[in-house]
Amino acid sequence: MRKCYIPFLFFFLISLTVLSALEYTPGQLIFKTSQPLNIKSDQTGITSFDHWLSTLGAHNLRPIKGMPNNQYFLANLEQEPKWQDLKEGKVKFAGIEYIQPNYLSTFHTIPNDPLFPRQYHTIISNPQAWDYCTGSSTVVVGIVDSGCLINHPDLAANIWVNTREIPDNGIDDDNNGYIDDIYGWDFVDAPELADIAIGDYLNPDNNVEDENFHGTAVAGIIGAVGNNGVGICGVNWNIKLMIVRSGFLTVDGQGYLQDDDAAAALIYAADNGCNVINMSWGDPNY
Ligand SMILES: [Ca+2]
Ligand SMILES: [Ca+2]
Ligand SMILES: [Ca+2]
Ligand SMILES: [Ca+2]
């Protein structure tokens, strides 16, 4: 009987070892320049920095989506730099403000116990607050997370809709740089993590559907429709939830958010009218 458990335990431990080891995206770095610049043929024009990049086999240098002023860039690498030396300032370049890994954040834990929402309402005294206010549809909260089940019966009425965009016509009607972004945008672009990622982790697009349900749970806590006889009641009964997907599912049922995708998502949320942005994720290492 005992033997039966060994392969499962082994698999579990292997999964933990592989996944817990990932603090950042292998084979990538992010850098910020002191001045705006244009990348040409994978060259920044800063000679010493370009030389250092070439020793790492850097390629596909590109600006991070949505970040301002052409100062934030991502590069793919054939070889990892000595991150400790960079951290300690032993390696630095004039014209480069910082160099960092493309860190991976993990979703904050939300228990799956069905009565948890009732507990937190009591803990933060929501019923008393609801005597004064139950939310407002003029307030837009950005849910930068794993996406959301936007047709969920207890969420649909509170999902933000981009009224300046005409759906499904293949045109960026509001000229914000994103085509048919009716419910927000999916910024997940993580081909480097193909070994552990599953589902929709490759192509940024207007599909903000949630695959590990973390974002849906977060959206529900913040703004499930209240007093409608359905499901739970959000802290806000009435609010607009802008879904900005930047995290994906991994084989262990958890997930990650890459810094470059999360940064682009935050910029989108701020530029498109969020009053508040929620980020229920992070990394205990920094
Ligand atoms: Ca648009
Ligand atoms: Ca359109
Ligand atoms: Ca990415
Ligand atoms: Ca409800």
PDB file of N, CA and C and ligand atoms in Angstrom, residues 162 165 171-181 268, ligand 1:
ATOM      1  N   ASN A 162     -15.539  48.702 -23.068  1.00  0.00           N
ATOM      2  CA  ASN A 162     -14.936  49.833 -23.777  1.00  0.00           C
ATOM      3  C   ASN A 162     -15.933  50.330 -24.819  1.00  0.00           C
ATOM      4  N   GLU A 165     -15.030  51.433 -28.476  1.00  0.00           N
ATOM      5  CA  GLU A 165     -14.574  50.422 -29.438  1.00  0.00           C
ATOM      6  C   GLU A 165     -15.784  49.718 -30.041  1.00  0.00           C
ATOM      7  N   ILE A 171     -10.869  46.695 -36.269  1.00  0.00           N
ATOM      8  CA  ILE A 171     -10.342  48.076 -36.305  1.00  0.00           C
ATOM      9  C   ILE A 171     -10.160  48.590 -34.880  1.00  0.00           C
ATOM     10  N   ASP A 172      -9.076  49.318 -34.678  1.00  0.00           N
ATOM     11  CA  ASP A 172      -8.825  49.946 -33.379  1.00  0.00           C
ATOM     12  C   ASP A 172      -9.588  51.265 -33.348  1.00  0.00           C
ATOM     13  N   ASP A 173     -10.897  51.198 -33.115  1.00  0.00           N
ATOM     14  CA  ASP A 173     -11.767  52.374 -33.252  1.00  0.00           C
ATOM     15  C   ASP A 173     -11.390  53.518 -32.325  1.00  0.00           C
ATOM     16  N   ASP A 174     -10.966  53.197 -31.117  1.00  0.00           N
ATOM     17  CA  ASP A 174     -10.631  54.275 -30.174  1.00  0.00           C
ATOM     18  C   ASP A 174      -9.156  54.660 -30.256  1.00  0.00           C
ATOM     19  N   ASN A 175      -8.436  54.032 -31.184  1.00  0.00           N
ATOM     20  CA  ASN A 175      -7.055  54.424 -31.459  1.00  0.00           C
ATOM     21  C   ASN A 175      -6.157  54.357 -30.224  1.00  0.00           C
ATOM     22  N   ASN A 176      -6.360  53.347 -29.383  1.00  0.00           N
ATOM     23  CA  ASN A 176      -5.515  53.209 -28.188  1.00  0.00           C
ATOM     24  C   ASN A 176      -4.400  52.180 -28.398  1.00  0.00           C
ATOM     25  N   GLY A 177      -4.300  51.669 -29.630  1.00  0.00           N
ATOM     26  CA  GLY A 177      -3.236  50.706 -29.933  1.00  0.00           C
ATOM     27  C   GLY A 177      -3.667  49.253 -29.826  1.00  0.00           C
ATOM     28  N   TYR A 178      -4.935  49.018 -29.488  1.00  0.00           N
ATOM     29  CA  TYR A 178      -5.417  47.651 -29.289  1.00  0.00           C
ATOM     30  C   TYR A 178      -6.720  47.447 -30.075  1.00  0.00           C
ATOM     31  N   ILE A 179      -6.720  46.449 -30.947  1.00  0.00           N
ATOM     32  CA  ILE A 179      -7.864  46.214 -31.834  1.00  0.00           C
ATOM     33  C   ILE A 179      -8.954  45.421 -31.109  1.00  0.00           C
ATOM     34  N   ASP A 180     -10.176  45.965 -31.156  1.00  0.00           N
ATOM     35  CA  ASP A 180     -11.359  45.284 -30.585  1.00  0.00           C
ATOM     36  C   ASP A 180     -11.176  44.935 -29.102  1.00  0.00           C
ATOM     37  N   ASP A 181     -10.573  45.829 -28.354  1.00  0.00           N
ATOM     38  CA  ASP A 181     -10.411  45.605 -26.908  1.00  0.00           C
ATOM     39  C   ASP A 181     -11.683  46.034 -26.183  1.00  0.00           C
ATOM     40  N   TYR A 268      -1.777  49.885 -19.622  1.00  0.00           N
ATOM     41  CA  TYR A 268      -3.071  49.859 -20.314  1.00  0.00           C
ATOM     42  C   TYR A 268      -4.183  50.296 -19.352  1.00  0.00           C
TER      43      TYR A 268
HETATM   44 CA    CA B   1      -8.843  49.893 -29.188  1.00  0.00          CA
END
